[in-house]
GROMACS .gro file of N, CA and C in nm:
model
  372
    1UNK      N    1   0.086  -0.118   0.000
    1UNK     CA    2   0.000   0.000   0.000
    1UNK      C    3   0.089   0.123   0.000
    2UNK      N    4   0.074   0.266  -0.066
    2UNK     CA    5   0.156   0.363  -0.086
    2UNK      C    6   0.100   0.418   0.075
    3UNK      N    7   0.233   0.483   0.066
    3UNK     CA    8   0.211   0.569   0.198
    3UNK      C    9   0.147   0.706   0.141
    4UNK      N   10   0.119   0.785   0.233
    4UNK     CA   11   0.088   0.914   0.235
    4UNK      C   12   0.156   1.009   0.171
    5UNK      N   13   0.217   1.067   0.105
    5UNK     CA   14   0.404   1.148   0.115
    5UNK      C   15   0.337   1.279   0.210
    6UNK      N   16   0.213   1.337   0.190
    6UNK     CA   17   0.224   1.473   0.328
    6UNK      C   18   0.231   1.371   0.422
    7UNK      N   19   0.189   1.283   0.504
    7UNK     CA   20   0.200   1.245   0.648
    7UNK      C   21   0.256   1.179   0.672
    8UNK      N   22   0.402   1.116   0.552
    8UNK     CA   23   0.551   1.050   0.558
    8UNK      C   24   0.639   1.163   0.577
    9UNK      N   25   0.634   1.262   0.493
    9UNK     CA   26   0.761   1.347   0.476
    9UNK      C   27   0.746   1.508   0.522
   10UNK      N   28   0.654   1.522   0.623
   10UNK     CA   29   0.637   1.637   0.731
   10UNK      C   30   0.763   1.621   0.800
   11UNK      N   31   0.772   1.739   0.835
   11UNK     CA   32   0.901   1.753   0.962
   11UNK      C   33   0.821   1.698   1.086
   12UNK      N   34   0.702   1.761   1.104
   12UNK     CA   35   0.713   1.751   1.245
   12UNK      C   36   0.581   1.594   1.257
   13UNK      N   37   0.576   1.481   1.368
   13UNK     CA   38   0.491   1.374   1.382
   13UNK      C   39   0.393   1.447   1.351
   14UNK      N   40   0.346   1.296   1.285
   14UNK     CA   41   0.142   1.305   1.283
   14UNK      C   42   0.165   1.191   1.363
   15UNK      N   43   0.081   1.229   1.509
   15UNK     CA   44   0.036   1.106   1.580
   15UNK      C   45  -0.099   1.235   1.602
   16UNK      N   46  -0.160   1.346   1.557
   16UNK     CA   47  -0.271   1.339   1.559
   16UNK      C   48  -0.353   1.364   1.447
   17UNK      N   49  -0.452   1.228   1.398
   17UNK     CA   50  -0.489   1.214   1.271
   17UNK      C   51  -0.659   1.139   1.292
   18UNK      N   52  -0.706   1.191   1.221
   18UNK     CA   53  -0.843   1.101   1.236
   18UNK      C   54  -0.845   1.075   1.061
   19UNK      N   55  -0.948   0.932   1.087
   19UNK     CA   56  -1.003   0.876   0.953
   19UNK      C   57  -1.138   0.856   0.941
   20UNK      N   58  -1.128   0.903   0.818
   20UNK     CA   59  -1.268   0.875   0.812
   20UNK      C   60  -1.319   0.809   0.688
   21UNK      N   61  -1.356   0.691   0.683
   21UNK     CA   62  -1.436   0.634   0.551
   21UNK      C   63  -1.561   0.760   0.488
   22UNK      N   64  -1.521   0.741   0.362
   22UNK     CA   65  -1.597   0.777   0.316
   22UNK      C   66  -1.673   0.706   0.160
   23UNK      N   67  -1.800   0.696   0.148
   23UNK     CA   68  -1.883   0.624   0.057
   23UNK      C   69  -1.987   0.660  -0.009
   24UNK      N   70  -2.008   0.820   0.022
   24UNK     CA   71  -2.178   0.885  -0.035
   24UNK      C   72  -2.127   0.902  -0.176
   25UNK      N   73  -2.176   0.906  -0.288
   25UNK     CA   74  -2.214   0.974  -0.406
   25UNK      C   75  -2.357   0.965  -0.436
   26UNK      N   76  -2.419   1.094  -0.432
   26UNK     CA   77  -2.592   1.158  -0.479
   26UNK      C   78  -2.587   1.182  -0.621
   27UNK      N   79  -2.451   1.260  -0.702
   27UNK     CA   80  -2.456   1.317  -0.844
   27UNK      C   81  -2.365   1.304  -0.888
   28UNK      N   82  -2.337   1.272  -0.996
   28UNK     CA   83  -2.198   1.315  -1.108
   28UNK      C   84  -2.108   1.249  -1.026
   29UNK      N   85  -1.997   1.310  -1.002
   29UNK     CA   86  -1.866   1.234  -0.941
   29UNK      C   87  -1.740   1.282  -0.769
   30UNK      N   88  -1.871   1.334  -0.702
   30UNK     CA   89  -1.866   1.394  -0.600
   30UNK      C   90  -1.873   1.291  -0.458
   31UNK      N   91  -1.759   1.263  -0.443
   31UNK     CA   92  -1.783   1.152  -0.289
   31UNK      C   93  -1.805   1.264  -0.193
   32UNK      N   94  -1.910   1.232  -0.126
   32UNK     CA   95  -1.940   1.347   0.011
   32UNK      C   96  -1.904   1.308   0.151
   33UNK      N   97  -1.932   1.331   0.235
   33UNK     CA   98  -1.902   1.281   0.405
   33UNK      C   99  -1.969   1.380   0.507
   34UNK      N  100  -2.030   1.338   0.591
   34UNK     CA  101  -2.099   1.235   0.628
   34UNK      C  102  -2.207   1.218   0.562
   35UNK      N  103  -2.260   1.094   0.581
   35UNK     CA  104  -2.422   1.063   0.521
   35UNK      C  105  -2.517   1.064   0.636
   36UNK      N  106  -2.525   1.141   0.717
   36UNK     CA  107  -2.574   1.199   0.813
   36UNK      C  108  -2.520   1.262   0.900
   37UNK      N  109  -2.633   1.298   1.020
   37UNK     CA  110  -2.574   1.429   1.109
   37UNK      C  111  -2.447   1.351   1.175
   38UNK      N  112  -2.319   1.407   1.193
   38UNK     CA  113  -2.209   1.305   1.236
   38UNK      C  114  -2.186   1.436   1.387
   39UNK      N  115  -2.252   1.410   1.492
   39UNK     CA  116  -2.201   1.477   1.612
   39UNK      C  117  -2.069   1.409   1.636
   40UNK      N  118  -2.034   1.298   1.636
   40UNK     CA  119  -1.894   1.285   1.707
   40UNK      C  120  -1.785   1.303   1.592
   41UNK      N  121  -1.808   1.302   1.477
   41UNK     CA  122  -1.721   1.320   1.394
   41UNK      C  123  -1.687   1.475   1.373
   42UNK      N  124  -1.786   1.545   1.460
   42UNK     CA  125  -1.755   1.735   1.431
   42UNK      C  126  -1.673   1.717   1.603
   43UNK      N  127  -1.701   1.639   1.688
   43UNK     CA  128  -1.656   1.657   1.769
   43UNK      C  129  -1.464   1.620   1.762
   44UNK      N  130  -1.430   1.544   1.663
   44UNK     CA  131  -1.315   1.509   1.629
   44UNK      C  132  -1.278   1.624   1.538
   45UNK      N  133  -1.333   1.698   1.494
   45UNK     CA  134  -1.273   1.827   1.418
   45UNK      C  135  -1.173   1.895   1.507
   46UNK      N  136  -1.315   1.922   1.641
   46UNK     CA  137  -1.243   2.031   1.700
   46UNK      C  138  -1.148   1.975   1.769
   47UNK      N  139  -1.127   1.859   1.820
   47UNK     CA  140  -0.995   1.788   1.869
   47UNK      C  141  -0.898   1.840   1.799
   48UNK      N  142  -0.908   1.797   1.647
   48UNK     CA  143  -0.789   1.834   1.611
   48UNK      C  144  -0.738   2.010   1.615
   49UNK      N  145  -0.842   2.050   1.595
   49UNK     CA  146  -0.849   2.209   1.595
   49UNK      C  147  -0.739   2.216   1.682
   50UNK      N  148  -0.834   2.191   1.827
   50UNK     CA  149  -0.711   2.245   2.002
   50UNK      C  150  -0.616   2.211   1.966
   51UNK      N  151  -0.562   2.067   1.880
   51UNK     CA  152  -0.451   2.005   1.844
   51UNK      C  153  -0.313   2.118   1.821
   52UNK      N  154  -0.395   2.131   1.708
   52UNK     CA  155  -0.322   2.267   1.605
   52UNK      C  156  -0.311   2.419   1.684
   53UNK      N  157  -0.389   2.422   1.772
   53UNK     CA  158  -0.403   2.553   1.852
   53UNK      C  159  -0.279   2.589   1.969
   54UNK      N  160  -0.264   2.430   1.956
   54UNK     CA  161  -0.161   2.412   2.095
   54UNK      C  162   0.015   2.388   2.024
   55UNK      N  163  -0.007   2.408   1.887
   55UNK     CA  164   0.133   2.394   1.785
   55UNK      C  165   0.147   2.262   1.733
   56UNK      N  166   0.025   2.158   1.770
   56UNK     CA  167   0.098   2.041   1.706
   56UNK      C  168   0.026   2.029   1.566
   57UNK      N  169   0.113   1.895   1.471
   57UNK     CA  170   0.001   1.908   1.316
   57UNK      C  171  -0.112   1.833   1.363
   58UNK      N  172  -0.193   1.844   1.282
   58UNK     CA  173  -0.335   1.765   1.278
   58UNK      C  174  -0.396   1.736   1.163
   59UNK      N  175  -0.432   1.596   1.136
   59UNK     CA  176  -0.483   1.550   0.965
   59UNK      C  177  -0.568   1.534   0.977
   60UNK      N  178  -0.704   1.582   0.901
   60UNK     CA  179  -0.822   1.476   0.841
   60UNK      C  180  -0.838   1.415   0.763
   61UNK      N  181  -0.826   1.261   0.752
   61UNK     CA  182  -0.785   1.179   0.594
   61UNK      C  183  -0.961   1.149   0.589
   62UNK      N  184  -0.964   1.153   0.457
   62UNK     CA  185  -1.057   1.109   0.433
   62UNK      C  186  -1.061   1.017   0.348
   63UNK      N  187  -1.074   0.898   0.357
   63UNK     CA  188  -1.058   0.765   0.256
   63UNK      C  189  -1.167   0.715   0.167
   64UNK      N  190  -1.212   0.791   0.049
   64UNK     CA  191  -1.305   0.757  -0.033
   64UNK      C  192  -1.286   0.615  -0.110
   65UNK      N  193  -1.374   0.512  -0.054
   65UNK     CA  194  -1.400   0.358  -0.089
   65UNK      C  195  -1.442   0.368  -0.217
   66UNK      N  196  -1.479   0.475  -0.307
   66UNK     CA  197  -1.537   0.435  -0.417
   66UNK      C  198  -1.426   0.440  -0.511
   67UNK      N  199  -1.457   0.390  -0.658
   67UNK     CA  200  -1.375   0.416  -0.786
   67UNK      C  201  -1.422   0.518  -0.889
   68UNK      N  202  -1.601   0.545  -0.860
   68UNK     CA  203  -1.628   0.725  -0.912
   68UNK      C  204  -1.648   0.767  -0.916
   69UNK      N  205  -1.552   0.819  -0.813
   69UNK     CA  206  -1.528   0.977  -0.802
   69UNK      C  207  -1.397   1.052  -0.823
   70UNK      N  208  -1.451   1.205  -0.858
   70UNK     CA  209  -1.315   1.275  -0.886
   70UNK      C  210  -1.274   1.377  -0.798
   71UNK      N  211  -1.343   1.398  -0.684
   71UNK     CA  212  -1.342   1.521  -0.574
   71UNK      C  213  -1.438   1.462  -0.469
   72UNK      N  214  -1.366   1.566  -0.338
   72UNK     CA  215  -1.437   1.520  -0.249
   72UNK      C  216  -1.511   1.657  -0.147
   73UNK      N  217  -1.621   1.643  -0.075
   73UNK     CA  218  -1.653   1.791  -0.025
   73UNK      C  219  -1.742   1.727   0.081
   74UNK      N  220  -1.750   1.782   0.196
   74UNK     CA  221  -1.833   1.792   0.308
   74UNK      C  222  -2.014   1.809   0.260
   75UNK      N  223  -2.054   1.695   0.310
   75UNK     CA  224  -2.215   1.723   0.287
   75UNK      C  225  -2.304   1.803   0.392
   76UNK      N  226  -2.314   1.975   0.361
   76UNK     CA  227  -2.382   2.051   0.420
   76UNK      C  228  -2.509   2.039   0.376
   77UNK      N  229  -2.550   1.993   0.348
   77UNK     CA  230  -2.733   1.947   0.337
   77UNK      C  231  -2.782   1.849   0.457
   78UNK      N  232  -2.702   1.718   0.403
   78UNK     CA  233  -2.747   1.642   0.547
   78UNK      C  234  -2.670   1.688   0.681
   79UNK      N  235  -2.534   1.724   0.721
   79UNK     CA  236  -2.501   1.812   0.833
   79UNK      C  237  -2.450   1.926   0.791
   80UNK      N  238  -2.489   2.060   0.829
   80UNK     CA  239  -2.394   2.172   0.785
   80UNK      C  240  -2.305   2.207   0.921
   81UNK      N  241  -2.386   2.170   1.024
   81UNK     CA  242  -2.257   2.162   1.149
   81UNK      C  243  -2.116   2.089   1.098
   82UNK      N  244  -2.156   1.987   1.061
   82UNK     CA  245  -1.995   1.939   1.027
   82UNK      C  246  -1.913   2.009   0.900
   83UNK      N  247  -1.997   2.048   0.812
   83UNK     CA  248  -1.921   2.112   0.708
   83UNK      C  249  -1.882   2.233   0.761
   84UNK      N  250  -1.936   2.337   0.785
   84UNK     CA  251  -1.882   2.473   0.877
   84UNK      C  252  -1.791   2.386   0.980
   85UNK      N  253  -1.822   2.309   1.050
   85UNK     CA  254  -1.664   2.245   1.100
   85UNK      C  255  -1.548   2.232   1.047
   86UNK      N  256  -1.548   2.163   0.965
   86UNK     CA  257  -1.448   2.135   0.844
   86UNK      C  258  -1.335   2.254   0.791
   87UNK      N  259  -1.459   2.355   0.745
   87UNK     CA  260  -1.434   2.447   0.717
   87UNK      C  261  -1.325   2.519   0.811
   88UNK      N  262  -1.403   2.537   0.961
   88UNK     CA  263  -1.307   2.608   1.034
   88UNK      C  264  -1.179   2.520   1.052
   89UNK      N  265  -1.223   2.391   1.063
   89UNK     CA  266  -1.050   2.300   1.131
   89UNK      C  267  -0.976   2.335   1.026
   90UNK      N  268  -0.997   2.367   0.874
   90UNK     CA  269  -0.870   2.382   0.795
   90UNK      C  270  -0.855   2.557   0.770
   91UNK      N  271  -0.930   2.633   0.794
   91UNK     CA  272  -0.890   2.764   0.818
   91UNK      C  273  -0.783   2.770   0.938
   92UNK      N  274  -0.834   2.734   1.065
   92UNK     CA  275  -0.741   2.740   1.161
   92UNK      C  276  -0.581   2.577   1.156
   93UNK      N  277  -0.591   2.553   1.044
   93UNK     CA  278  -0.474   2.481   1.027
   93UNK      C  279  -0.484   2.331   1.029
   94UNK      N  280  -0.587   2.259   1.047
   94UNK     CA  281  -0.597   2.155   1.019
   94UNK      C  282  -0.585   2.110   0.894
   95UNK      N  283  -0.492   1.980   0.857
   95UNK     CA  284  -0.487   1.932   0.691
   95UNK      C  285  -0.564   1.846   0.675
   96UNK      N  286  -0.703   1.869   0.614
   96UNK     CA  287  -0.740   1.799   0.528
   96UNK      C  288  -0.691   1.718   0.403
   97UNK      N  289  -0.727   1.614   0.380
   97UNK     CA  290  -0.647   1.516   0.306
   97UNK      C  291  -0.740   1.409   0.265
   98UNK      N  292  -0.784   1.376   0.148
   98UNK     CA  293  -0.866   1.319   0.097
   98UNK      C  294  -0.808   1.220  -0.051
   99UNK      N  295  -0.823   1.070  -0.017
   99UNK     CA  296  -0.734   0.978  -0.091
   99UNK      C  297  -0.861   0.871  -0.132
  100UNK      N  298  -0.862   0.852  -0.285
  100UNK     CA  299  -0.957   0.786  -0.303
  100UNK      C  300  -0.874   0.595  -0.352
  101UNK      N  301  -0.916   0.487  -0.357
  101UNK     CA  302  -0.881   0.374  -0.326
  101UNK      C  303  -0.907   0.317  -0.505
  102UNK      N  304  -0.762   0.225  -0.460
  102UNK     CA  305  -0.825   0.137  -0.597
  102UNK      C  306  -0.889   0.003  -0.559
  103UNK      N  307  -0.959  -0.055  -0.618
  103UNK     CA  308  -1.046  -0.182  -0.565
  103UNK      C  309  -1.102  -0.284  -0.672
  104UNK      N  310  -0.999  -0.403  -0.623
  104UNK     CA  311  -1.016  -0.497  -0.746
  104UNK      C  312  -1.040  -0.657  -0.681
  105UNK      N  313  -0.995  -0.768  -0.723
  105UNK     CA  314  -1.076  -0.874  -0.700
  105UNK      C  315  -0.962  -0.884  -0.545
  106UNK      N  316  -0.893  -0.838  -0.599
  106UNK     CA  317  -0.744  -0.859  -0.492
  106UNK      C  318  -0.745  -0.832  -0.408
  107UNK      N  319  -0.823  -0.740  -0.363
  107UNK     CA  320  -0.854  -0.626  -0.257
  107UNK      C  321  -0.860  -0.449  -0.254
  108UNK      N  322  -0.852  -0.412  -0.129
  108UNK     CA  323  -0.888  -0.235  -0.154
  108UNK      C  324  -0.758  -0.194  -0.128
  109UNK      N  325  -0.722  -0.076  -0.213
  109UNK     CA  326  -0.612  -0.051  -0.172
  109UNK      C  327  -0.595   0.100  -0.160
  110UNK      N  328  -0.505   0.205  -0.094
  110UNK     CA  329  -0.504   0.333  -0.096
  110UNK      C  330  -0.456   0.382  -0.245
  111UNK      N  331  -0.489   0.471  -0.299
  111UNK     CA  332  -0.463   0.486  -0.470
  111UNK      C  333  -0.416   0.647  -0.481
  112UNK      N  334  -0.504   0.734  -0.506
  112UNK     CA  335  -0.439   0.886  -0.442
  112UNK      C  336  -0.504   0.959  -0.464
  113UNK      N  337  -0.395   1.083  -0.428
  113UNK     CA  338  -0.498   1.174  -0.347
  113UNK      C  339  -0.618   1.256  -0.468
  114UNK      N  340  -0.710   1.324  -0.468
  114UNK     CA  341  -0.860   1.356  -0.488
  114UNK      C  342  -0.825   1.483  -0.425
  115UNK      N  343  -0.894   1.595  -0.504
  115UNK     CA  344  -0.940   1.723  -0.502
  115UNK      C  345  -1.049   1.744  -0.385
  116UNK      N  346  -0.982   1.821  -0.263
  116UNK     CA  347  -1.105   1.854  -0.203
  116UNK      C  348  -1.156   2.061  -0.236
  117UNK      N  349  -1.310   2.023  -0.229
  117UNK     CA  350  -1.378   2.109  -0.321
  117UNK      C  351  -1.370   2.241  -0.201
  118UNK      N  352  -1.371   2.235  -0.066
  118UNK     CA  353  -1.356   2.362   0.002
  118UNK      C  354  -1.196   2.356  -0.008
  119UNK      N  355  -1.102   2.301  -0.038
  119UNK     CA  356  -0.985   2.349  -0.061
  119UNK      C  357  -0.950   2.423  -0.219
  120UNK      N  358  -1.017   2.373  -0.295
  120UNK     CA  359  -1.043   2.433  -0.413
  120UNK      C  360  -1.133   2.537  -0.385
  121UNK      N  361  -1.218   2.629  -0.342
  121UNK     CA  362  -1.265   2.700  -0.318
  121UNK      C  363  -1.144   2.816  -0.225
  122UNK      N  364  -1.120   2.800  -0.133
  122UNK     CA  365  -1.004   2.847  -0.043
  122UNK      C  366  -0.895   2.900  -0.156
  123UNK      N  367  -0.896   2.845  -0.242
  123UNK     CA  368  -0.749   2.913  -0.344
  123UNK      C  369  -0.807   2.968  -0.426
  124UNK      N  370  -0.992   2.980  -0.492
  124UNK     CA  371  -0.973   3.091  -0.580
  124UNK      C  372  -0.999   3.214  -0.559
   0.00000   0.00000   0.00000
């Protein structure tokens, strides 16, 4: 399985990282997260938030199980608490990180990284 290269070749540890599967597609080629209201998963935002607040790094991987999709974005319809979460953990410095999988008879495997759409938004 490939490693990461941001959360291999940082200077400083990632020992604080959350994961999160991800599996929604509603349209076109958009993997979303969560597929419902996710209270403990906004509650792991702000973990990492204090994380980052206190100088250390902090990742949100997001591991899209599917094969299509081409981007990935927070579903503010079914929770917008967690997406305005999101939002703030990577304003205030959290890395979002979103890796979509290849998946064959062989098994699932990590494949790479996927466009996230509030980080594409953030740069134009």
């Amino acid at each position: 399985m490939p490693t990461i290269p941001s959360l291999s070749t940082h200077t400083r540890t990632v020992g604080n990282r959350k994961l999160k599967n991800c599996h929604l597609r509603r349209a076109g080629t958009l993997a979303e997260f969560p597929d419902c209201v996710a209270a403990r998963s906004l509650k792991h935002l702000k973990e990492l938030t204090a994380m980052v607040a206190a100088g250390e790094r902090a990742v949100m991987l997001f591991v899209i199980q599917r094969t299509d999709c081409d981007a990935f974005e927070a579903c503010a319809d079914l929770d917008p608490a967690y997406a305005a979460g999101l939002a703030q953990a990577a304003a205030a410095g959290v890395e979002v990180l979103a890796y979509r999988c290849a998946i064959s008879p062989l098994g699932v495997t990590l494949a790479d990284r996927m466009p996230w759409r509030g980080e594409i938004g953030a740069r134009a």
